[in-house]
Amino acid sequence: MTDQKTMLRPTTKDLAKSAGVSRATVDRVLNGRIGVRQETVDRVNKAIAELGFVRNLQAANLARSQSYRFVFALPRSGDQFLDQIVRRIQEAETLFSADHVWCDVHHIDENDPHSISAYLSSLSKSDVAGVAIMSPESPQVRDAIMRLQERGVAALPLISNQTMMDADWVGIDNRAAGATAGLLLGQFAGGRRGTVMVIAESMQSRDSLERRLGFDQEICENFPGLHALPSLETYGNPDRARAIIGASLNAHADIVGIYVMASEARKPLSIVAEMDVPRDIIRIAHERTPFTEQALRDRTLDGVIAQDAGHLVRSAIRRLKGIVDRRKTLGSQEQIRIEILLRTNI
């Protein structure tokens, strides 16, 4: 039996009658084609709002053989967390296949903003409908994203935001995530006094910058006995990480905690384990991976601040598709939650 609400749903014929234009004109407005006066566009949009018209995009896309090719531009360096992102992209491609969505992964050198800019500059609307990019913030990358959008390609930052794109990006509230890490570490410290080592891959990544701001604020306001040291930047290089972590441990005998802000904790925490750091030094990290799960079970890691990789990918695809279709996505559906993982809830 046909649903009564569906039967009463306004059609393009109703839009044309309300706006006083032909159905062909309505079709041109809905598809964003050129050659329609702004006055006419405004009349059609007014009729859409008044009638509550909701377009059946799946049917429209099927009629015009519309498909969406999205690219996920992900760092070259990376480990288990990025592996999970790639697996979730492959899963999502199957999930969104009915909407004619196809996803590719392109690996970028996150430490070379010029090469990232060159890659984004090589993309056109005929090649790709949208790009989700995980990259440190730099003037070159910001400019390349703006030019990409000017060429009609949808773009949004993934996990690490870019300053100009606060309205359209996918990830957790990183400042809140850093504050949560500070609260966990401070409470686990149990009143002890001392310094906290902070390890990042790059402080050019806005996620690390915002996590650091949230962490510092929580520590300074609520745990005056703790002092967070300057961030150590590994740039994803194991040799550099080993050298700077070792130097910091030798220089600060009063370290009571280690906070790994980067999205991949395996390498820095493995280096810490090699150096036979006392077990009572608290360790807090980000992202759920096979390594961090096992470390929680082994009690060599005290807490993990995580975001669901599958939700990140699905949200990125929905947001990119919404930009292409000029439709807003449901905000509550796209909000990525901050998850706190302990050995008791993994």
PDB file of C-alpha atoms in Angstrom, residues 47-265:
ATOM      1  CA  ALA A  47       8.785  27.421  -4.310  1.00  0.00           C
ATOM      2  CA  ILE A  48      11.053  24.611  -3.055  1.00  0.00           C
ATOM      3  CA  ALA A  49      11.029  26.124   0.436  1.00  0.00           C
ATOM      4  CA  GLU A  50       7.295  26.841   0.459  1.00  0.00           C
ATOM      5  CA  LEU A  51       6.248  23.417  -0.825  1.00  0.00           C
ATOM      6  CA  GLY A  52       8.840  21.469   1.153  1.00  0.00           C
ATOM      7  CA  PHE A  53      10.095  19.824  -2.022  1.00  0.00           C
ATOM      8  CA  VAL A  54      12.643  17.038  -1.455  1.00  0.00           C
ATOM      9  CA  ARG A  55      14.352  15.758  -4.542  1.00  0.00           C
ATOM     10  CA  ASN A  56      14.721  12.023  -5.135  1.00  0.00           C
ATOM     11  CA  LEU A  57      18.413  12.200  -5.916  1.00  0.00           C
ATOM     12  CA  GLN A  58      18.862   8.472  -6.332  1.00  0.00           C
ATOM     13  CA  ALA A  59      16.278   8.407  -9.112  1.00  0.00           C
ATOM     14  CA  ALA A  60      17.690  11.581 -10.690  1.00  0.00           C
ATOM     15  CA  ASN A  61      21.233  10.203 -10.609  1.00  0.00           C
ATOM     16  CA  LEU A  62      20.069   6.939 -12.130  1.00  0.00           C
ATOM     17  CA  ALA A  63      18.304   8.830 -14.929  1.00  0.00           C
ATOM     18  CA  ARG A  64      21.407  10.810 -15.869  1.00  0.00           C
ATOM     19  CA  SER A  65      23.932   8.025 -15.059  1.00  0.00           C
ATOM     20  CA  GLN A  66      25.438  10.155 -12.286  1.00  0.00           C
ATOM     21  CA  SER A  67      28.356   8.607 -10.418  1.00  0.00           C
ATOM     22  CA  TYR A  68      30.726   9.916  -7.769  1.00  0.00           C
ATOM     23  CA  ARG A  69      34.441   9.228  -7.677  1.00  0.00           C
ATOM     24  CA  PHE A  70      35.940  10.301  -4.358  1.00  0.00           C
ATOM     25  CA  VAL A  71      39.638  10.252  -3.484  1.00  0.00           C
ATOM     26  CA  PHE A  72      40.999   9.902   0.030  1.00  0.00           C
ATOM     27  CA  ALA A  73      44.400  11.637   0.123  1.00  0.00           C
ATOM     28  CA  LEU A  74      46.155   9.993   3.075  1.00  0.00           C
ATOM     29  CA  PRO A  75      49.712  10.288   4.451  1.00  0.00           C
ATOM     30  CA  ARG A  76      52.362   7.935   3.151  1.00  0.00           C
ATOM     31  CA  SER A  77      53.731   7.369   6.609  1.00  0.00           C
ATOM     32  CA  GLY A  78      51.343   5.817   9.018  1.00  0.00           C
ATOM     33  CA  ASP A  79      50.766   2.452  10.412  1.00  0.00           C
ATOM     34  CA  GLN A  80      47.859   0.529  11.853  1.00  0.00           C
ATOM     35  CA  PHE A  81      45.439   3.446  12.192  1.00  0.00           C
ATOM     36  CA  LEU A  82      45.775   4.370   8.512  1.00  0.00           C
ATOM     37  CA  ASP A  83      45.465   0.686   7.594  1.00  0.00           C
ATOM     38  CA  GLN A  84      42.110   0.722   9.368  1.00  0.00           C
ATOM     39  CA  ILE A  85      41.052   3.852   7.483  1.00  0.00           C
ATOM     40  CA  VAL A  86      41.906   2.179   4.157  1.00  0.00           C
ATOM     41  CA  ARG A  87      39.966  -0.977   5.115  1.00  0.00           C
ATOM     42  CA  ARG A  88      36.945   1.112   6.084  1.00  0.00           C
ATOM     43  CA  ILE A  89      37.145   2.922   2.732  1.00  0.00           C
ATOM     44  CA  GLN A  90      36.988  -0.425   0.952  1.00  0.00           C
ATOM     45  CA  GLU A  91      34.011  -1.477   3.082  1.00  0.00           C
ATOM     46  CA  ALA A  92      32.238   1.841   2.470  1.00  0.00           C
ATOM     47  CA  GLU A  93      32.599   1.490  -1.286  1.00  0.00           C
ATOM     48  CA  THR A  94      30.436  -1.621  -1.078  1.00  0.00           C
ATOM     49  CA  LEU A  95      27.987   0.113   1.268  1.00  0.00           C
ATOM     50  CA  PHE A  96      27.567   3.123  -1.049  1.00  0.00           C
ATOM     51  CA  SER A  97      27.657   1.211  -4.354  1.00  0.00           C
ATOM     52  CA  ALA A  98      23.890   1.641  -4.821  1.00  0.00           C
ATOM     53  CA  ASP A  99      24.521   5.409  -4.916  1.00  0.00           C
ATOM     54  CA  HIS A 100      27.190   4.922  -7.617  1.00  0.00           C
ATOM     55  CA  VAL A 101      29.975   6.008  -5.257  1.00  0.00           C
ATOM     56  CA  TRP A 102      33.533   4.838  -5.994  1.00  0.00           C
ATOM     57  CA  CYS A 103      36.475   5.535  -3.699  1.00  0.00           C
ATOM     58  CA  ASP A 104      40.220   5.604  -4.345  1.00  0.00           C
ATOM     59  CA  VAL A 105      43.149   6.114  -1.989  1.00  0.00           C
ATOM     60  CA  HIS A 106      46.118   8.290  -2.934  1.00  0.00           C
ATOM     61  CA  HIS A 107      49.102   8.483  -0.591  1.00  0.00           C
ATOM     62  CA  ILE A 108      50.724  11.882  -0.114  1.00  0.00           C
ATOM     63  CA  ASP A 109      53.986  12.959   1.517  1.00  0.00           C
ATOM     64  CA  GLU A 110      52.615  14.783   4.539  1.00  0.00           C
ATOM     65  CA  ASN A 111      55.983  16.471   5.153  1.00  0.00           C
ATOM     66  CA  ASP A 112      56.102  18.047   1.674  1.00  0.00           C
ATOM     67  CA  PRO A 113      53.324  20.657   1.244  1.00  0.00           C
ATOM     68  CA  HIS A 114      54.533  21.508  -2.267  1.00  0.00           C
ATOM     69  CA  SER A 115      54.037  17.940  -3.519  1.00  0.00           C
ATOM     70  CA  ILE A 116      50.582  17.835  -1.885  1.00  0.00           C
ATOM     71  CA  SER A 117      49.693  21.106  -3.605  1.00  0.00           C
ATOM     72  CA  ALA A 118      50.948  19.762  -6.945  1.00  0.00           C
ATOM     73  CA  TYR A 119      48.795  16.636  -6.595  1.00  0.00           C
ATOM     74  CA  LEU A 120      45.643  18.593  -5.727  1.00  0.00           C
ATOM     75  CA  SER A 121      46.351  20.977  -8.606  1.00  0.00           C
ATOM     76  CA  SER A 122      46.420  18.021 -11.006  1.00  0.00           C
ATOM     77  CA  LEU A 123      42.808  17.058 -10.229  1.00  0.00           C
ATOM     78  CA  SER A 124      39.851  18.308 -12.227  1.00  0.00           C
ATOM     79  CA  LYS A 125      36.091  17.904 -12.072  1.00  0.00           C
ATOM     80  CA  SER A 126      36.245  15.458 -14.963  1.00  0.00           C
ATOM     81  CA  ASP A 127      38.610  13.221 -12.935  1.00  0.00           C
ATOM     82  CA  VAL A 128      37.059  13.303  -9.491  1.00  0.00           C
ATOM     83  CA  ALA A 129      33.926  14.567  -7.748  1.00  0.00           C
ATOM     84  CA  GLY A 130      35.500  15.129  -4.350  1.00  0.00           C
ATOM     85  CA  VAL A 131      38.606  14.766  -2.207  1.00  0.00           C
ATOM     86  CA  ALA A 132      38.948  14.027   1.528  1.00  0.00           C
ATOM     87  CA  ILE A 133      42.440  15.062   2.582  1.00  0.00           C
ATOM     88  CA  MET A 134      44.422  14.233   5.719  1.00  0.00           C
ATOM     89  CA  SER A 135      47.300  16.671   5.742  1.00  0.00           C
ATOM     90  CA  PRO A 136      49.164  19.075   8.012  1.00  0.00           C
ATOM     91  CA  GLU A 137      48.071  22.674   7.598  1.00  0.00           C
ATOM     92  CA  SER A 138      50.209  24.876   5.362  1.00  0.00           C
ATOM     93  CA  PRO A 139      49.629  27.879   3.059  1.00  0.00           C
ATOM     94  CA  GLN A 140      50.369  25.713   0.023  1.00  0.00           C
ATOM     95  CA  VAL A 141      47.783  23.076   0.957  1.00  0.00           C
ATOM     96  CA  ARG A 142      45.136  25.659   1.902  1.00  0.00           C
ATOM     97  CA  ASP A 143      45.583  27.470  -1.424  1.00  0.00           C
ATOM     98  CA  ALA A 144      45.461  24.207  -3.377  1.00  0.00           C
ATOM     99  CA  ILE A 145      42.213  23.210  -1.639  1.00  0.00           C
ATOM    100  CA  MET A 146      40.669  26.599  -2.459  1.00  0.00           C
ATOM    101  CA  ARG A 147      41.664  26.289  -6.132  1.00  0.00           C
ATOM    102  CA  LEU A 148      40.296  22.736  -6.190  1.00  0.00           C
ATOM    103  CA  GLN A 149      36.934  24.006  -4.936  1.00  0.00           C
ATOM    104  CA  GLU A 150      36.973  26.816  -7.507  1.00  0.00           C
ATOM    105  CA  ARG A 151      37.310  24.132 -10.204  1.00  0.00           C
ATOM    106  CA  GLY A 152      34.099  22.541  -8.914  1.00  0.00           C
ATOM    107  CA  VAL A 153      35.641  19.652  -6.968  1.00  0.00           C
ATOM    108  CA  ALA A 154      34.251  19.039  -3.480  1.00  0.00           C
ATOM    109  CA  ALA A 155      36.937  19.020  -0.776  1.00  0.00           C
ATOM    110  CA  LEU A 156      37.056  18.526   2.971  1.00  0.00           C
ATOM    111  CA  PRO A 157      39.751  17.859   5.554  1.00  0.00           C
ATOM    112  CA  LEU A 158      39.746  14.463   7.257  1.00  0.00           C
ATOM    113  CA  ILE A 159      40.806  14.038  10.920  1.00  0.00           C
ATOM    114  CA  SER A 160      43.112  17.094  10.814  1.00  0.00           C
ATOM    115  CA  ASN A 161      41.269  20.309  10.021  1.00  0.00           C
ATOM    116  CA  GLN A 162      42.362  23.311   7.945  1.00  0.00           C
ATOM    117  CA  THR A 163      41.709  26.787   9.380  1.00  0.00           C
ATOM    118  CA  MET A 164      39.461  28.018   6.580  1.00  0.00           C
ATOM    119  CA  MET A 165      37.220  24.938   6.610  1.00  0.00           C
ATOM    120  CA  ASP A 166      35.712  24.734  10.096  1.00  0.00           C
ATOM    121  CA  ALA A 167      32.215  24.247   8.663  1.00  0.00           C
ATOM    122  CA  ASP A 168      33.119  21.310   6.417  1.00  0.00           C
ATOM    123  CA  TRP A 169      35.504  18.740   7.827  1.00  0.00           C
ATOM    124  CA  VAL A 170      35.332  15.304   9.419  1.00  0.00           C
ATOM    125  CA  GLY A 171      36.833  14.414  12.782  1.00  0.00           C
ATOM    126  CA  ILE A 172      36.504  14.705  16.534  1.00  0.00           C
ATOM    127  CA  ASP A 173      36.772  17.928  18.523  1.00  0.00           C
ATOM    128  CA  ASN A 174      40.535  17.664  18.954  1.00  0.00           C
ATOM    129  CA  ARG A 175      40.754  20.331  21.636  1.00  0.00           C
ATOM    130  CA  ALA A 176      38.240  18.369  23.720  1.00  0.00           C
ATOM    131  CA  ALA A 177      40.173  15.162  22.957  1.00  0.00           C
ATOM    132  CA  GLY A 178      43.395  16.727  24.253  1.00  0.00           C
ATOM    133  CA  ALA A 179      41.631  17.973  27.370  1.00  0.00           C
ATOM    134  CA  THR A 180      40.259  14.459  27.937  1.00  0.00           C
ATOM    135  CA  ALA A 181      43.787  13.062  27.683  1.00  0.00           C
ATOM    136  CA  GLY A 182      44.961  15.657  30.214  1.00  0.00           C
ATOM    137  CA  LEU A 183      42.157  14.740  32.609  1.00  0.00           C
ATOM    138  CA  LEU A 184      42.924  11.011  32.362  1.00  0.00           C
ATOM    139  CA  LEU A 185      46.649  11.494  32.843  1.00  0.00           C
ATOM    140  CA  GLY A 186      46.141  13.932  35.725  1.00  0.00           C
ATOM    141  CA  GLN A 187      43.756  11.608  37.538  1.00  0.00           C
ATOM    142  CA  PHE A 188      45.980   8.573  36.994  1.00  0.00           C
ATOM    143  CA  ALA A 189      48.907  10.583  38.428  1.00  0.00           C
ATOM    144  CA  GLY A 190      47.096  10.597  41.755  1.00  0.00           C
ATOM    145  CA  GLY A 191      48.655  13.778  43.108  1.00  0.00           C
ATOM    146  CA  ARG A 192      52.221  13.031  42.027  1.00  0.00           C
ATOM    147  CA  ARG A 193      54.346  15.985  40.938  1.00  0.00           C
ATOM    148  CA  GLY A 194      56.620  16.036  37.918  1.00  0.00           C
ATOM    149  CA  THR A 195      56.900  16.559  34.185  1.00  0.00           C
ATOM    150  CA  VAL A 196      54.938  15.083  31.277  1.00  0.00           C
ATOM    151  CA  MET A 197      56.556  14.161  27.953  1.00  0.00           C
ATOM    152  CA  VAL A 198      54.392  15.085  24.938  1.00  0.00           C
ATOM    153  CA  ILE A 199      55.083  13.346  21.605  1.00  0.00           C
ATOM    154  CA  ALA A 200      53.677  14.490  18.246  1.00  0.00           C
ATOM    155  CA  GLU A 201      54.414  13.590  14.666  1.00  0.00           C
ATOM    156  CA  SER A 202      54.184  17.216  13.532  1.00  0.00           C
ATOM    157  CA  MET A 203      52.860  20.309  15.246  1.00  0.00           C
ATOM    158  CA  GLN A 204      51.874  21.595  11.798  1.00  0.00           C
ATOM    159  CA  SER A 205      48.979  19.145  11.960  1.00  0.00           C
ATOM    160  CA  ARG A 206      46.013  21.041  13.329  1.00  0.00           C
ATOM    161  CA  ASP A 207      44.774  17.984  15.215  1.00  0.00           C
ATOM    162  CA  SER A 208      48.048  17.890  17.197  1.00  0.00           C
ATOM    163  CA  LEU A 209      47.994  21.653  17.746  1.00  0.00           C
ATOM    164  CA  GLU A 210      44.429  21.594  19.078  1.00  0.00           C
ATOM    165  CA  ARG A 211      45.053  18.506  21.194  1.00  0.00           C
ATOM    166  CA  ARG A 212      48.047  20.245  22.734  1.00  0.00           C
ATOM    167  CA  LEU A 213      45.983  23.355  23.550  1.00  0.00           C
ATOM    168  CA  GLY A 214      43.272  21.283  25.229  1.00  0.00           C
ATOM    169  CA  PHE A 215      45.807  19.153  27.095  1.00  0.00           C
ATOM    170  CA  ASP A 216      47.745  22.167  28.408  1.00  0.00           C
ATOM    171  CA  GLN A 217      44.602  23.955  29.537  1.00  0.00           C
ATOM    172  CA  GLU A 218      43.389  20.943  31.525  1.00  0.00           C
ATOM    173  CA  ILE A 219      46.795  20.278  33.107  1.00  0.00           C
ATOM    174  CA  CYS A 220      47.427  23.946  34.002  1.00  0.00           C
ATOM    175  CA  GLU A 221      43.971  24.557  35.464  1.00  0.00           C
ATOM    176  CA  ASN A 222      43.437  21.342  37.392  1.00  0.00           C
ATOM    177  CA  PHE A 223      46.803  19.624  37.978  1.00  0.00           C
ATOM    178  CA  PRO A 224      49.295  22.302  39.104  1.00  0.00           C
ATOM    179  CA  GLY A 225      51.779  19.643  40.237  1.00  0.00           C
ATOM    180  CA  LEU A 226      52.299  18.519  36.647  1.00  0.00           C
ATOM    181  CA  HIS A 227      54.345  20.373  34.028  1.00  0.00           C
ATOM    182  CA  ALA A 228      53.987  19.480  30.331  1.00  0.00           C
ATOM    183  CA  LEU A 229      57.274  19.637  28.411  1.00  0.00           C
ATOM    184  CA  PRO A 230      57.588  21.147  24.885  1.00  0.00           C
ATOM    185  CA  SER A 231      56.231  18.852  22.168  1.00  0.00           C
ATOM    186  CA  LEU A 232      58.666  16.383  20.614  1.00  0.00           C
ATOM    187  CA  GLU A 233      58.104  16.147  16.827  1.00  0.00           C
ATOM    188  CA  THR A 234      59.090  12.793  15.295  1.00  0.00           C
ATOM    189  CA  TYR A 235      58.017  13.541  11.669  1.00  0.00           C
ATOM    190  CA  GLY A 236      57.299   9.813  11.414  1.00  0.00           C
ATOM    191  CA  ASN A 237      61.030   9.020  11.483  1.00  0.00           C
ATOM    192  CA  PRO A 238      61.899   6.167  13.919  1.00  0.00           C
ATOM    193  CA  ASP A 239      65.557   7.197  14.250  1.00  0.00           C
ATOM    194  CA  ARG A 240      64.625  10.770  15.073  1.00  0.00           C
ATOM    195  CA  ALA A 241      61.941   9.559  17.492  1.00  0.00           C
ATOM    196  CA  ARG A 242      64.429   7.295  19.294  1.00  0.00           C
ATOM    197  CA  ALA A 243      66.978  10.116  19.620  1.00  0.00           C
ATOM    198  CA  ILE A 244      64.624  12.823  20.913  1.00  0.00           C
ATOM    199  CA  ILE A 245      62.679  10.536  23.261  1.00  0.00           C
ATOM    200  CA  GLY A 246      65.936   9.223  24.716  1.00  0.00           C
ATOM    201  CA  ALA A 247      67.313  12.741  25.153  1.00  0.00           C
ATOM    202  CA  SER A 248      64.151  13.877  26.924  1.00  0.00           C
ATOM    203  CA  LEU A 249      64.180  10.892  29.295  1.00  0.00           C
ATOM    204  CA  ASN A 250      67.836  11.557  30.159  1.00  0.00           C
ATOM    205  CA  ALA A 251      67.195  15.268  30.725  1.00  0.00           C
ATOM    206  CA  HIS A 252      64.132  14.868  32.959  1.00  0.00           C
ATOM    207  CA  ALA A 253      64.390  12.419  35.833  1.00  0.00           C
ATOM    208  CA  ASP A 254      60.989  13.491  37.173  1.00  0.00           C
ATOM    209  CA  ILE A 255      58.833  12.359  34.233  1.00  0.00           C
ATOM    210  CA  VAL A 256      55.538  10.965  35.545  1.00  0.00           C
ATOM    211  CA  GLY A 257      53.589  10.713  32.298  1.00  0.00           C
ATOM    212  CA  ILE A 258      53.898  10.334  28.521  1.00  0.00           C
ATOM    213  CA  TYR A 259      51.223  11.640  26.160  1.00  0.00           C
ATOM    214  CA  VAL A 260      51.369  10.558  22.499  1.00  0.00           C
ATOM    215  CA  MET A 261      49.276  13.033  20.496  1.00  0.00           C
ATOM    216  CA  ALA A 262      49.892  11.527  17.051  1.00  0.00           C
ATOM    217  CA  SER A 263      47.265   9.317  15.427  1.00  0.00           C
ATOM    218  CA  GLU A 264      49.730   6.428  15.387  1.00  0.00           C
ATOM    219  CA  ALA A 265      51.177   5.449  18.773  1.00  0.00           C
TER     220      ALA A 265
END
